[in-house]
Short mmCIF file of C-alpha atoms in Angstrom, two decimals:
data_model
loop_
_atom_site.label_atom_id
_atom_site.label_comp_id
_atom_site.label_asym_id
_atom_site.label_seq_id
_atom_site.Cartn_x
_atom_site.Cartn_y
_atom_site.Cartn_z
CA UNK A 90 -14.55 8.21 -8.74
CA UNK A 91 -11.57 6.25 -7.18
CA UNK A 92 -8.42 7.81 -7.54
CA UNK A 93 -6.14 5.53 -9.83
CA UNK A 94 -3.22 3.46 -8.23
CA UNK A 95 0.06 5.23 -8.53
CA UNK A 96 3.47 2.95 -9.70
CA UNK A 97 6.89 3.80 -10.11
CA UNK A 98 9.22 1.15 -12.25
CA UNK A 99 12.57 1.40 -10.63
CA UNK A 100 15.65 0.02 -10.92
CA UNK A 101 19.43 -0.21 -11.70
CA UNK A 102 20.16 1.18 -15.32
CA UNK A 103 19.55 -0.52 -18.66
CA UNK A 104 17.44 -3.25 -16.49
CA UNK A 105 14.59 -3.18 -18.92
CA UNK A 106 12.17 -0.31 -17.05
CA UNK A 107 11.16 1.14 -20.12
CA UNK A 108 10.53 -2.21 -22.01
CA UNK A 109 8.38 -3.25 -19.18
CA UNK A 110 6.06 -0.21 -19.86
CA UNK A 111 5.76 -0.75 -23.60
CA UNK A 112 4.32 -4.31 -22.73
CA UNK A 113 2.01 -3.26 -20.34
CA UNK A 114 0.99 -0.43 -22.46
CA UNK A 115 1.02 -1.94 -25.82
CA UNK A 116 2.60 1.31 -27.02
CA UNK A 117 6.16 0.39 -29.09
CA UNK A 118 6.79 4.03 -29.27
CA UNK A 119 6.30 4.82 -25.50
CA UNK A 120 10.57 6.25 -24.13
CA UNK A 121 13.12 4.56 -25.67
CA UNK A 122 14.79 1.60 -25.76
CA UNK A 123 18.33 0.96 -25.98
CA UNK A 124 21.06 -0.65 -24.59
CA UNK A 125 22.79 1.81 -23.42
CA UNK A 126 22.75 2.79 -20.45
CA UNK A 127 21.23 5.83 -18.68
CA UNK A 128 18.98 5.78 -21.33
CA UNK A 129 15.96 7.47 -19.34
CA UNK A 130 16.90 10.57 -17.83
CA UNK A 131 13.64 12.02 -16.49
CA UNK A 132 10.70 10.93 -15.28
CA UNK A 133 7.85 9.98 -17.49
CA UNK A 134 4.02 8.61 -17.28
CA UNK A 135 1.15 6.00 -19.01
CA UNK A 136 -2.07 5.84 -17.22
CA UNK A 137 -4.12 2.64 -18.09
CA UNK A 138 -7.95 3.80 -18.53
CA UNK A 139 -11.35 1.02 -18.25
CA UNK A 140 -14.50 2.73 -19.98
CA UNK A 141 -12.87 6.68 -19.37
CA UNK A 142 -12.18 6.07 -16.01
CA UNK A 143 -7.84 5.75 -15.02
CA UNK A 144 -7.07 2.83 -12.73
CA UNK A 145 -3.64 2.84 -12.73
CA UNK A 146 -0.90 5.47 -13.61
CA UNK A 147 2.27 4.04 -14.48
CA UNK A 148 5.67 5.91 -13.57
CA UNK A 149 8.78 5.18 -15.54
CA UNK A 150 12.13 6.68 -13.33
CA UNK A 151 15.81 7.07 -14.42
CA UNK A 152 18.09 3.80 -13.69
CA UNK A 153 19.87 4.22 -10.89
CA UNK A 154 23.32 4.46 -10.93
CA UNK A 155 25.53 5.16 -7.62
CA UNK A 156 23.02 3.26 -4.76
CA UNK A 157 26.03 2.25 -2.93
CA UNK A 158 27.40 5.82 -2.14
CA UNK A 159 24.08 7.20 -1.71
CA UNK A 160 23.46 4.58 1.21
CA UNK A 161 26.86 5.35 2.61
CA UNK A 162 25.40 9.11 2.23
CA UNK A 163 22.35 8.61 3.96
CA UNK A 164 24.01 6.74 6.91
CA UNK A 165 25.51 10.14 7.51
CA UNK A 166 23.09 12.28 8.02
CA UNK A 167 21.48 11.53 11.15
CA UNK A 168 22.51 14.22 13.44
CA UNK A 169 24.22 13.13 17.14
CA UNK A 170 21.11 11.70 19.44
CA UNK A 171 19.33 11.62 16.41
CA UNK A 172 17.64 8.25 14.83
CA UNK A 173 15.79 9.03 11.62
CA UNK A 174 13.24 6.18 9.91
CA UNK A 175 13.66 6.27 6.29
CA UNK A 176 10.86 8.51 4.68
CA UNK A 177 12.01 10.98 7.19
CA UNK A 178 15.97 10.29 6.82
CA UNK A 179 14.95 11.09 2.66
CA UNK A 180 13.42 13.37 3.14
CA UNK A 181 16.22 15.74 4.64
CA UNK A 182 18.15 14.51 1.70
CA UNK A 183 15.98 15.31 -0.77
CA UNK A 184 16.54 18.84 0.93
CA UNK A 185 19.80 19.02 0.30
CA UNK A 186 22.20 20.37 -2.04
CA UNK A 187 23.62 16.67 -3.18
CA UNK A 188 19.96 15.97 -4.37
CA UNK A 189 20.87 18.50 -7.30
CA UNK A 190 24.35 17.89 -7.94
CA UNK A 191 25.80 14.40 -7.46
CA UNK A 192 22.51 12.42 -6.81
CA UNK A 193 20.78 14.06 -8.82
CA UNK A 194 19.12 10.75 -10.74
CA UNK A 195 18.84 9.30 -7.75
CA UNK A 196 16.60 11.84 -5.99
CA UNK A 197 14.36 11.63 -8.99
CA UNK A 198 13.48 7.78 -8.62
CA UNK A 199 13.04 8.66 -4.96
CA UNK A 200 10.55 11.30 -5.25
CA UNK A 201 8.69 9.62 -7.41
CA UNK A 202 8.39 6.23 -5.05
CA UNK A 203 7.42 8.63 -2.74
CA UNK A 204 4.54 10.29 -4.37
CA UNK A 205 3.41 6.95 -5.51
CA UNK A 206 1.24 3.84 -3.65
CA UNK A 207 4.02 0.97 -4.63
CA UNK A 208 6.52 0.17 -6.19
CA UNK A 209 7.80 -2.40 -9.35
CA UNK A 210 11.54 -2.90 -8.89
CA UNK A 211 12.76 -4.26 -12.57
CA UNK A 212 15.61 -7.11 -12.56
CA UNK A 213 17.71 -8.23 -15.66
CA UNK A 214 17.61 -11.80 -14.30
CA UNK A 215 20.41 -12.33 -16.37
CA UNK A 216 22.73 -10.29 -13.93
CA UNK A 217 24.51 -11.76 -11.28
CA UNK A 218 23.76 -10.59 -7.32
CA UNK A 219 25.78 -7.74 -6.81
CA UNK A 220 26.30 -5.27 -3.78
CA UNK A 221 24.79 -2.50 -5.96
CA UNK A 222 21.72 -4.26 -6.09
CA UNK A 223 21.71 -5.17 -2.16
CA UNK A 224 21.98 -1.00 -1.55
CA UNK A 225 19.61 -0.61 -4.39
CA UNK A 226 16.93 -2.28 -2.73
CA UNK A 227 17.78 -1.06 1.11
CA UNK A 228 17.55 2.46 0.08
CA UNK A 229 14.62 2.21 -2.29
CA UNK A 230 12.92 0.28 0.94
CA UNK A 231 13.76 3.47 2.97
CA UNK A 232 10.79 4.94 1.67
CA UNK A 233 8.21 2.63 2.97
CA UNK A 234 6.37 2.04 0.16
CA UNK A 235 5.43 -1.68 -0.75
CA UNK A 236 8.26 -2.98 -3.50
CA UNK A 237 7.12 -5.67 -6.43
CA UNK A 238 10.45 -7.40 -8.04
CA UNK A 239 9.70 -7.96 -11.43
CA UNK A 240 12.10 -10.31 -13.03
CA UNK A 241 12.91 -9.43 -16.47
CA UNK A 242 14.17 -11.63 -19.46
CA UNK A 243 13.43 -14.65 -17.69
CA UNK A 244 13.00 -16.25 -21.07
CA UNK A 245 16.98 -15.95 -21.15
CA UNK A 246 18.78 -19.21 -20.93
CA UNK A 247 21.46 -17.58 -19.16
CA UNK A 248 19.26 -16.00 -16.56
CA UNK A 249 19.87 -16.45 -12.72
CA UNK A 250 16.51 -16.63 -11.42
CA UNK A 251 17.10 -18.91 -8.56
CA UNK A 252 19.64 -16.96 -7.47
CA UNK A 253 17.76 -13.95 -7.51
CA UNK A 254 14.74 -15.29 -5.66
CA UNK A 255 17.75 -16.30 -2.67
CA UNK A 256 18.72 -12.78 -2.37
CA UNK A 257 15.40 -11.47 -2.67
CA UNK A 258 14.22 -13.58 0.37
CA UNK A 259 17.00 -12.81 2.58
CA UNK A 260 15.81 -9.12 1.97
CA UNK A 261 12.38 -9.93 3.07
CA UNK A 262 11.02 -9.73 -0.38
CA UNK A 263 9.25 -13.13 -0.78
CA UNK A 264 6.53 -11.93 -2.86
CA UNK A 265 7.60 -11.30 -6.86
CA UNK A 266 6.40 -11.85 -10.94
CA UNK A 267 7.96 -13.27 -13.61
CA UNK A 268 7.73 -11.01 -16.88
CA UNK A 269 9.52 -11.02 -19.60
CA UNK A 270 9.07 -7.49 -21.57
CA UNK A 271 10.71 -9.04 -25.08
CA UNK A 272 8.22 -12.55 -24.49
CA UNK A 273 5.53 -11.84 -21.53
CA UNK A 274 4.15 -15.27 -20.85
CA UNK A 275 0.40 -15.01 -21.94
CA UNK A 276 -0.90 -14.78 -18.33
CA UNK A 277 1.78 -12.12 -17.46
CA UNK A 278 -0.10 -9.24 -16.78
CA UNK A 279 -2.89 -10.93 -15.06
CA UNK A 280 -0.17 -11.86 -12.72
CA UNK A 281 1.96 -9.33 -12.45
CA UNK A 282 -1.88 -7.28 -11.12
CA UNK A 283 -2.91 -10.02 -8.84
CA UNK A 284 0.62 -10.03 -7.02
CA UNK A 285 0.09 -6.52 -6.96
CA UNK A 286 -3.31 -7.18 -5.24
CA UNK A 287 -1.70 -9.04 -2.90
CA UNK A 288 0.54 -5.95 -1.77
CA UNK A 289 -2.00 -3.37 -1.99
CA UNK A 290 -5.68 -4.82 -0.51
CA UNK A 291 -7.62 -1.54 -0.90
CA UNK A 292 -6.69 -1.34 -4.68
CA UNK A 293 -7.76 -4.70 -5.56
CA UNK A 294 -11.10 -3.45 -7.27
CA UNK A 295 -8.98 -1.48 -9.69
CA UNK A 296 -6.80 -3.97 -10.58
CA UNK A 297 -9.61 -6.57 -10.60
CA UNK A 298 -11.10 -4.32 -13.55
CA UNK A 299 -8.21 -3.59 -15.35
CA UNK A 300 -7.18 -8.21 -15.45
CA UNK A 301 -11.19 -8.09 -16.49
CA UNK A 302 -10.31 -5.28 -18.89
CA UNK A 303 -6.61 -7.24 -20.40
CA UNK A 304 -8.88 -10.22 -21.05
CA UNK A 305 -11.47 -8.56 -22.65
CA UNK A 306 -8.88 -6.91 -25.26
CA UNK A 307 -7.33 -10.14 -25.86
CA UNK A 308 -10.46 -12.15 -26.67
CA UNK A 309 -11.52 -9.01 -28.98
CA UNK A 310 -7.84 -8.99 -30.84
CA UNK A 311 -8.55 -12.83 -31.05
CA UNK A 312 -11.88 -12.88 -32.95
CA UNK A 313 -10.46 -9.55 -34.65
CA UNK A 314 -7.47 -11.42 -35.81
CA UNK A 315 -9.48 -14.80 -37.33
CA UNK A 316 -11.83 -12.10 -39.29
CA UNK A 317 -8.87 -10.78 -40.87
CA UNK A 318 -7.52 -14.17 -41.73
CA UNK A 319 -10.95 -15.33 -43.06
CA UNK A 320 -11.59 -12.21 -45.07
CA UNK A 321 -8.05 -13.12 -47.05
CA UNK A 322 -8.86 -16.49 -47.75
CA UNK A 323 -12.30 -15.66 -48.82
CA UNK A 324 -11.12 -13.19 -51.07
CA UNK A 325 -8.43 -15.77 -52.76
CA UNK A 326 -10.49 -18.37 -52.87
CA UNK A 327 -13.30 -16.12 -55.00
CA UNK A 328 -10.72 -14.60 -57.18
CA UNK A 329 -11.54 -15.58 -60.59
CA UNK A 330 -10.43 -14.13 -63.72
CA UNK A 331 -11.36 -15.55 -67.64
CA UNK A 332 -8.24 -14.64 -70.07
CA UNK A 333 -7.29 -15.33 -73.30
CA UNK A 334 -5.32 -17.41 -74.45
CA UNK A 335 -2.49 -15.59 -75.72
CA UNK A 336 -2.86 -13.30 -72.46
CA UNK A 337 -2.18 -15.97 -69.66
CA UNK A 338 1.23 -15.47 -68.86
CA UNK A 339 0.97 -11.92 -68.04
CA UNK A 340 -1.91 -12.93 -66.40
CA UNK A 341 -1.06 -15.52 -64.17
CA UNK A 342 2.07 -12.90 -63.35
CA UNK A 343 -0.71 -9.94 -62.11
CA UNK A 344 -2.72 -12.55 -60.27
CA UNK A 345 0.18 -13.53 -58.27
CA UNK A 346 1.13 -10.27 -57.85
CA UNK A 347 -2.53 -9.57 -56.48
CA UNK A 348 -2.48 -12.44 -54.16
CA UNK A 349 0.50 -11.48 -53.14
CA UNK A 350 -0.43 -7.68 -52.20
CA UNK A 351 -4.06 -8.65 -50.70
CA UNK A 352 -1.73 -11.20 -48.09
CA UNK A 353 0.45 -8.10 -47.36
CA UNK A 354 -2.69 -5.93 -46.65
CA UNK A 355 -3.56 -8.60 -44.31
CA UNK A 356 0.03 -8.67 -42.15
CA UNK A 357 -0.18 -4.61 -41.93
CA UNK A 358 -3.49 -5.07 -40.40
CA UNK A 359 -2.75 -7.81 -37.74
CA UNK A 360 0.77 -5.91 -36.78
CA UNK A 361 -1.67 -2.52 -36.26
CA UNK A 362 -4.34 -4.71 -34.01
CA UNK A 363 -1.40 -6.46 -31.78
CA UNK A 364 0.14 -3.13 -32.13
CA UNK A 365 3.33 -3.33 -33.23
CA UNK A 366 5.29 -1.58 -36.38
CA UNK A 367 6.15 -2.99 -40.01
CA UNK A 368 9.47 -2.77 -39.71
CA UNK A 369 8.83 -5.32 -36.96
CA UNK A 370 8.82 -8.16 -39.36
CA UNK A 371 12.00 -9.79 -41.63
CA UNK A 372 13.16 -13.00 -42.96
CA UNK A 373 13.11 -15.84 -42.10
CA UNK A 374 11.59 -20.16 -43.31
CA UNK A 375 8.50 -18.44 -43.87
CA UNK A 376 9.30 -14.69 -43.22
CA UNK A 377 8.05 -11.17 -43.71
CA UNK A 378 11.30 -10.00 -46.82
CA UNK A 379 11.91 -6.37 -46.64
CA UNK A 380 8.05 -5.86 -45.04
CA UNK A 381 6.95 -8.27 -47.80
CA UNK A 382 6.06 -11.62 -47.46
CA UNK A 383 8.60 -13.69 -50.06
CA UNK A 384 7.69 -15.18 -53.70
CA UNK A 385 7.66 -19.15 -51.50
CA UNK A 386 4.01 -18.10 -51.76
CA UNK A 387 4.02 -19.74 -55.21
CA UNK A 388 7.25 -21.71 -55.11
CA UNK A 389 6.43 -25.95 -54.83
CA UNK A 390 9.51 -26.36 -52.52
CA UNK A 391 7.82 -24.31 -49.62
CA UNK A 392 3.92 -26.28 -50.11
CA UNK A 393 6.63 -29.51 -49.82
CA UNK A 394 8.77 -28.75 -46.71
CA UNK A 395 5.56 -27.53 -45.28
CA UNK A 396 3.79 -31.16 -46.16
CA UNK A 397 0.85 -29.51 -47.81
CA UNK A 398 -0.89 -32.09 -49.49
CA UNK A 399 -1.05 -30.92 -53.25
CA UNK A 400 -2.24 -34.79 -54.94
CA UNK A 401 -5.43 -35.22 -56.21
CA UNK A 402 -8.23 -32.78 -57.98
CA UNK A 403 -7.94 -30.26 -60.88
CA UNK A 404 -4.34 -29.40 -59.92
CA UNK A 405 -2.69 -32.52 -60.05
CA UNK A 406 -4.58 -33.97 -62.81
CA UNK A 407 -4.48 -30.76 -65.30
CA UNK A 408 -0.41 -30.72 -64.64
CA UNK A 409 -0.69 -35.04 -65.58
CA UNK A 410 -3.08 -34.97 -68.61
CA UNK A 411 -2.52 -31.29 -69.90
CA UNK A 412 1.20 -30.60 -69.09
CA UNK A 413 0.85 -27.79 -67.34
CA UNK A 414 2.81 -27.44 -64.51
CA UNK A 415 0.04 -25.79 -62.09
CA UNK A 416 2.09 -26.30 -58.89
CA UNK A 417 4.64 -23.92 -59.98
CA UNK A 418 2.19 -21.94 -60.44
CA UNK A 419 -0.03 -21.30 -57.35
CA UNK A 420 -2.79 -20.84 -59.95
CA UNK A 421 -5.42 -23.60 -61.66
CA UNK A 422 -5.91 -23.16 -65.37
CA UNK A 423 -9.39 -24.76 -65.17
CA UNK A 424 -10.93 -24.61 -68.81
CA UNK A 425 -7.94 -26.31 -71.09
CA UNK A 426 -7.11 -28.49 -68.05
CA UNK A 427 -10.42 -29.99 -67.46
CA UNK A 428 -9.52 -33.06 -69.65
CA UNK A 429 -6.68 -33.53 -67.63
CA UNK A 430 -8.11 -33.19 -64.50
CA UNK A 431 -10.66 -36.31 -65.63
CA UNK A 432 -7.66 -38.51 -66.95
CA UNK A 433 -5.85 -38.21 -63.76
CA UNK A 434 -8.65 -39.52 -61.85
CA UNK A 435 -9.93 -36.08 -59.89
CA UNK A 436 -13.38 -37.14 -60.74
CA UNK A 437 -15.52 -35.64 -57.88
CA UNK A 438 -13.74 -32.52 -58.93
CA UNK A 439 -14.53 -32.30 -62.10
CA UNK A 440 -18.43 -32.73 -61.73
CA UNK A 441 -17.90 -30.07 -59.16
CA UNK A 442 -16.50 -28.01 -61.40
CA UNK A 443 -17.32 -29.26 -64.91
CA UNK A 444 -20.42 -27.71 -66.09
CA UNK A 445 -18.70 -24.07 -65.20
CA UNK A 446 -15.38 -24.67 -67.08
CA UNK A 447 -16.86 -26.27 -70.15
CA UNK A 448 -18.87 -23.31 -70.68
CA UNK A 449 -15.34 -21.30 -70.79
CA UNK A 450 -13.49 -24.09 -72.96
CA UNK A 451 -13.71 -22.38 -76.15
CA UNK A 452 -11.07 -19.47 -76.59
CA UNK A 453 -10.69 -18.62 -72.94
CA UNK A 454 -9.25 -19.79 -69.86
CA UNK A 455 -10.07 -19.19 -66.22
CA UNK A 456 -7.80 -18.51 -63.36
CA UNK A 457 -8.41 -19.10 -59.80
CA UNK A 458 -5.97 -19.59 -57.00
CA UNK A 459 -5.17 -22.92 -56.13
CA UNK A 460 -6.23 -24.93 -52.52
CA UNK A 461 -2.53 -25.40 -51.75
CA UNK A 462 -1.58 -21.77 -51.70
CA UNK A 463 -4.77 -21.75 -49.69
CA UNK A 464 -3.76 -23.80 -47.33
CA UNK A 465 -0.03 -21.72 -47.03
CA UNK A 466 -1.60 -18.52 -46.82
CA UNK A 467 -4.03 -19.82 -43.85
CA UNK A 468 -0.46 -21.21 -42.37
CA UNK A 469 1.12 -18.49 -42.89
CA UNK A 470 -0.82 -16.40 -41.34
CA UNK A 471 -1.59 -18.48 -38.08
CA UNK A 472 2.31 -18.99 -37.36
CA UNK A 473 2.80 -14.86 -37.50
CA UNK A 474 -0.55 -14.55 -35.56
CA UNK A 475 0.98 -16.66 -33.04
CA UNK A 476 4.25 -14.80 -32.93
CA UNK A 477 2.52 -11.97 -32.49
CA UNK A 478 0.62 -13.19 -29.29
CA UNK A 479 4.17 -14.41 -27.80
CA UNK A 480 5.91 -11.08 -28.30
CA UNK A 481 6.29 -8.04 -25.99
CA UNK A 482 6.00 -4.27 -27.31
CA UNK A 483 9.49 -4.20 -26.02
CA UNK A 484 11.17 -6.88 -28.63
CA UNK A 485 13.67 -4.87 -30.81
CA UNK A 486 14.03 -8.35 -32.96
CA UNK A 487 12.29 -8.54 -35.80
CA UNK A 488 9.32 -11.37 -36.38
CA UNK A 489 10.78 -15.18 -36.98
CA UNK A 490 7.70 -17.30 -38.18
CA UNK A 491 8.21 -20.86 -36.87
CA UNK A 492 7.16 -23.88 -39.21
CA UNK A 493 3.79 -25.06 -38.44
CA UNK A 494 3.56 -28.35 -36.58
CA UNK A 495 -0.66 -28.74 -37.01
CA UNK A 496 -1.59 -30.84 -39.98
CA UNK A 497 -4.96 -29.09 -39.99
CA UNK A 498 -4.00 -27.20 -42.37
CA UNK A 499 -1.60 -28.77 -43.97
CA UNK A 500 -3.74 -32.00 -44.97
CA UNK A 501 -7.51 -31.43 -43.69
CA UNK A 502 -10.98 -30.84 -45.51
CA UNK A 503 -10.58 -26.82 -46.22
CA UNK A 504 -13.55 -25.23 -44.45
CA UNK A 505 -16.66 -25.32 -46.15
CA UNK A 506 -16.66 -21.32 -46.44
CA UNK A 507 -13.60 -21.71 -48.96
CA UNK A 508 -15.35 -24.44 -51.34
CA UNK A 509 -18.42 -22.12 -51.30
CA UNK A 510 -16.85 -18.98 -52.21
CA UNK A 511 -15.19 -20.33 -55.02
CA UNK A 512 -18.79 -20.14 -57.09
CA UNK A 513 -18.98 -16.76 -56.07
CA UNK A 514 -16.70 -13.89 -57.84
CA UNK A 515 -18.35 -10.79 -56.79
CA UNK A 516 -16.93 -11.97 -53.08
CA UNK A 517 -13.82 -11.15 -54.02
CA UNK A 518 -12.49 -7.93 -53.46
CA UNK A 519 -9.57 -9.18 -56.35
CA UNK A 520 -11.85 -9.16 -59.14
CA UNK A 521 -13.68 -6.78 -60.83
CA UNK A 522 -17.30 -5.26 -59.27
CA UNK A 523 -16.72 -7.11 -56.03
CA UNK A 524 -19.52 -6.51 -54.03
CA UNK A 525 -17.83 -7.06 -50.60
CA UNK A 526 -21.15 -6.44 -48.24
CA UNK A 527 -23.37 -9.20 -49.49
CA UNK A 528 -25.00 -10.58 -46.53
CA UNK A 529 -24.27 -14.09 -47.72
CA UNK A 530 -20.51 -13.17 -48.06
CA UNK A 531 -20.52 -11.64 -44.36
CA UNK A 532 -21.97 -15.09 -43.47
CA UNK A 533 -19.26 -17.54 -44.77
CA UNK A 534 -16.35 -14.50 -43.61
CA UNK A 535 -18.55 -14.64 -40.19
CA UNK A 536 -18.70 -19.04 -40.43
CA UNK A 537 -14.65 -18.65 -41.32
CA UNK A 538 -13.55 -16.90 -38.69
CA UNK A 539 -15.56 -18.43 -35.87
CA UNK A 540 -14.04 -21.68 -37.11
CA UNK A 541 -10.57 -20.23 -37.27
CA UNK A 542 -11.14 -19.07 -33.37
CA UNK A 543 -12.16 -22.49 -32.21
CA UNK A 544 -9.83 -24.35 -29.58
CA UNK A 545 -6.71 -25.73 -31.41
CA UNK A 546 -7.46 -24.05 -34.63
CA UNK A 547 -5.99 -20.69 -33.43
CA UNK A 548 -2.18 -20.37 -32.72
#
């Protein structure tokens, strides 16, 4: 069995070493974060595992904090006639008394560079070139191990990238990654391993695997994500529930309240598969409020700054013919509103529907949810998916959901899954004696979320 590749993440203080490790091990709980500094004061390890077998152990060190008086040190102790390399001119120091007292911190990032293959030296790209950094680099180079800069928070707008690349070339480090820790770019890691690759030849196999490995994860979280999706809008669609008359109010009120639960159950379990926390959501246009989503769910104004198209079929014409204001309420009242739905011209919609809702006309009504919320819970859902793809397992920020630009959505034919389940009840897991594993229900959850995946239709 190969023997995984070794790498220490060093750097200056509060540059971000510990945020780069969350990322690259999906883990939000793994050190801390904080900004203060000196934040890490020991040593501590992830190892990165394809099918049992470790490829890469990953080494988070203490910032360092006095480089320039520990080179100064250094230059000291070469003894007259003497002319120490570096490993060897460390080594002596590491010896020493002023490894345990005043450099303490120091000699731990240096022993563990040592005892490791390479190198990632993190850089707040948003600080400016100093002298500390200069020393940094010439005494972390005195071990002769093979150093990857890894610019961090490039996604800044005050970053100082260019200048940063300058100084890293007149050190003879031509060779770095990009990576933001709070917003990797999606191809981050692959990179960040590749450049790697470049450094290190005879670990290329490992690190071959583990890019194999990243992609693999991320087209399973994909298709994982779009079942998840398609199993809530299956489940609203389906919901159906016969009341009485005198009963509708508080039932349209528990049938919101449902919906509004079942599209909570599905944000906990896309934040668990990306991996992140529920505290890592908040408010926001269309925002997580307090770790629930808000009432806009079933409030017109957000289906109208959104553009979903809400004209046409049982909802507009029940609210024209019957008076019942069915926008408001997320919810169609098909049985007393059929009439309506005929006078305002849904036609098509009423055949569909007509010879089910006529049989329910006399002292009942029937509640299902409405294709508008439909089409904001599927939005919904995509925008945080997407945020969820763009953020790193560093971010301390909570979620902001972005308006949807795709009118796909928004104004398209809803999937053919959707208009199906609506005849079938049992598929939904908000009515009474769902049955949930019918093989025709796994087909059209199956259909969904194949369709969800497809190019363009996934954030």
């Amino acid at each position: 069995m190969t023997k995984p590749l070794k790498l220490a993440v060093v750097g200056h203080t509060n540059v971000g070493k510990t945020s780069l490790l969350r990322t690259l091990t999906r883990d939000v709980g793994f050190g801390e974060v904080s900004h203060r500094p000196s934040t890490t004061r020991h040593v501590e390890g992830a190892r990165l595992s394809v099918d049992g077998e470790a490829l890469l152990e990953l080494y988070d060190t203490p910032g360092l904090e006095d480089a320039i008086a520990l080179l100064d040190y250094l230059e000291r102790l070469d003894r007259p006639g003497e002319r120490l390399d570096g490993p060897a001119r460390l080594a002596r120091f590491l010896e020493g008394s002023e490894a345990r007292q005043r450099f303490e911190q120091e000699a731990k990032v240096l022993r563990q560079l040592l005892a490791s293959d390479a190198g990632l030296y993190v850089i707040d790209a948003r600080e400016p070139v100093l002298a500390k950094y200069r020393d940094e680099l010439q005494v972390l180079a005195s071990c002769g191990k093979p150093l990857l800069p890894v610019l961090n928070f490039v996604s800044s707008s005050d970053h100082r990238e260019p200048d940063w690349r300058e100084a890293l070339a007149r050190l003879g480090l031509h060779a770095l990654v990009r990576f933001d820790s709070v917003a990797p770019p999606e191809d981050g890691e692959r990179r960040l391993y590749e450049s790697l690759a470049l450094l290190l030849e005879n670990s290329r196999p490992q690190l071959e695997r583990l890019i194999l490995d990243q992609e693999a994860q991320r087209q399973a979280r994909q298709q994982s994500a779009a079942r998840l999706i398609a199993e809530l809008l299956i489940d609203c669609a389906a919901c159906r529930r016969s009341v009485l008359t005198e009963d509708e109010q508080q039932a349209i009120g528990d049938l919101r309240k449902a919906v509004r639960q079942r599209e909570q159950k599905c944000v906990d379990a896309l934040l668990k598969l990306y991996g992140f926390r529920p505290q890592d959501a908040a408010a926001s246009d269309l925002p997580l409020l307090d770790g629930r989503w808000g009432d806009d769910l079933f409030n017109p104004e957000t289906l109208k700054q959104l553009g979903v198209r809400v004209g046409g079929g049982i909802a507009a014409g029940a609210a024209a013919g019957a008076g019942v204001d069915l926008l408001v309420g997320g919810l169609t009242l098909g049985a007393a509103a059929l009439a309506g739905a005929i006078a305002g011209g849904a036609l098509q919609t009423a055949r569909s529907y007509g010879s089910r809702l006529m049989g329910k006309i006399k002292g009942q009504r029937e509640l299902t949810v409405d294709d508008s919320v439909l089409r904001l819970l599927a939005l919904r859902q995509r925008q945080l998916l997407k945020a969820l793809n763009l953020r790193g397992h560093a971010a301390m920020h909570s979620i902001k959901v972005d308006t949807p630009q795709d009118k796909t959505w928004r104004e398209g034919k809803l999937p053919d899954a959707l208009h199906k389940a609506r005849a079938y009840p049992q598929w939904s897991s908000l009515n009474p004696h769902a049955k949930l594993s019918q093989a025709e229900r796994q087909e059209q959850v199956e259909a969904l979320s194949v369709q969800l995946n497809e190019p363009g239709l996934m954030p």
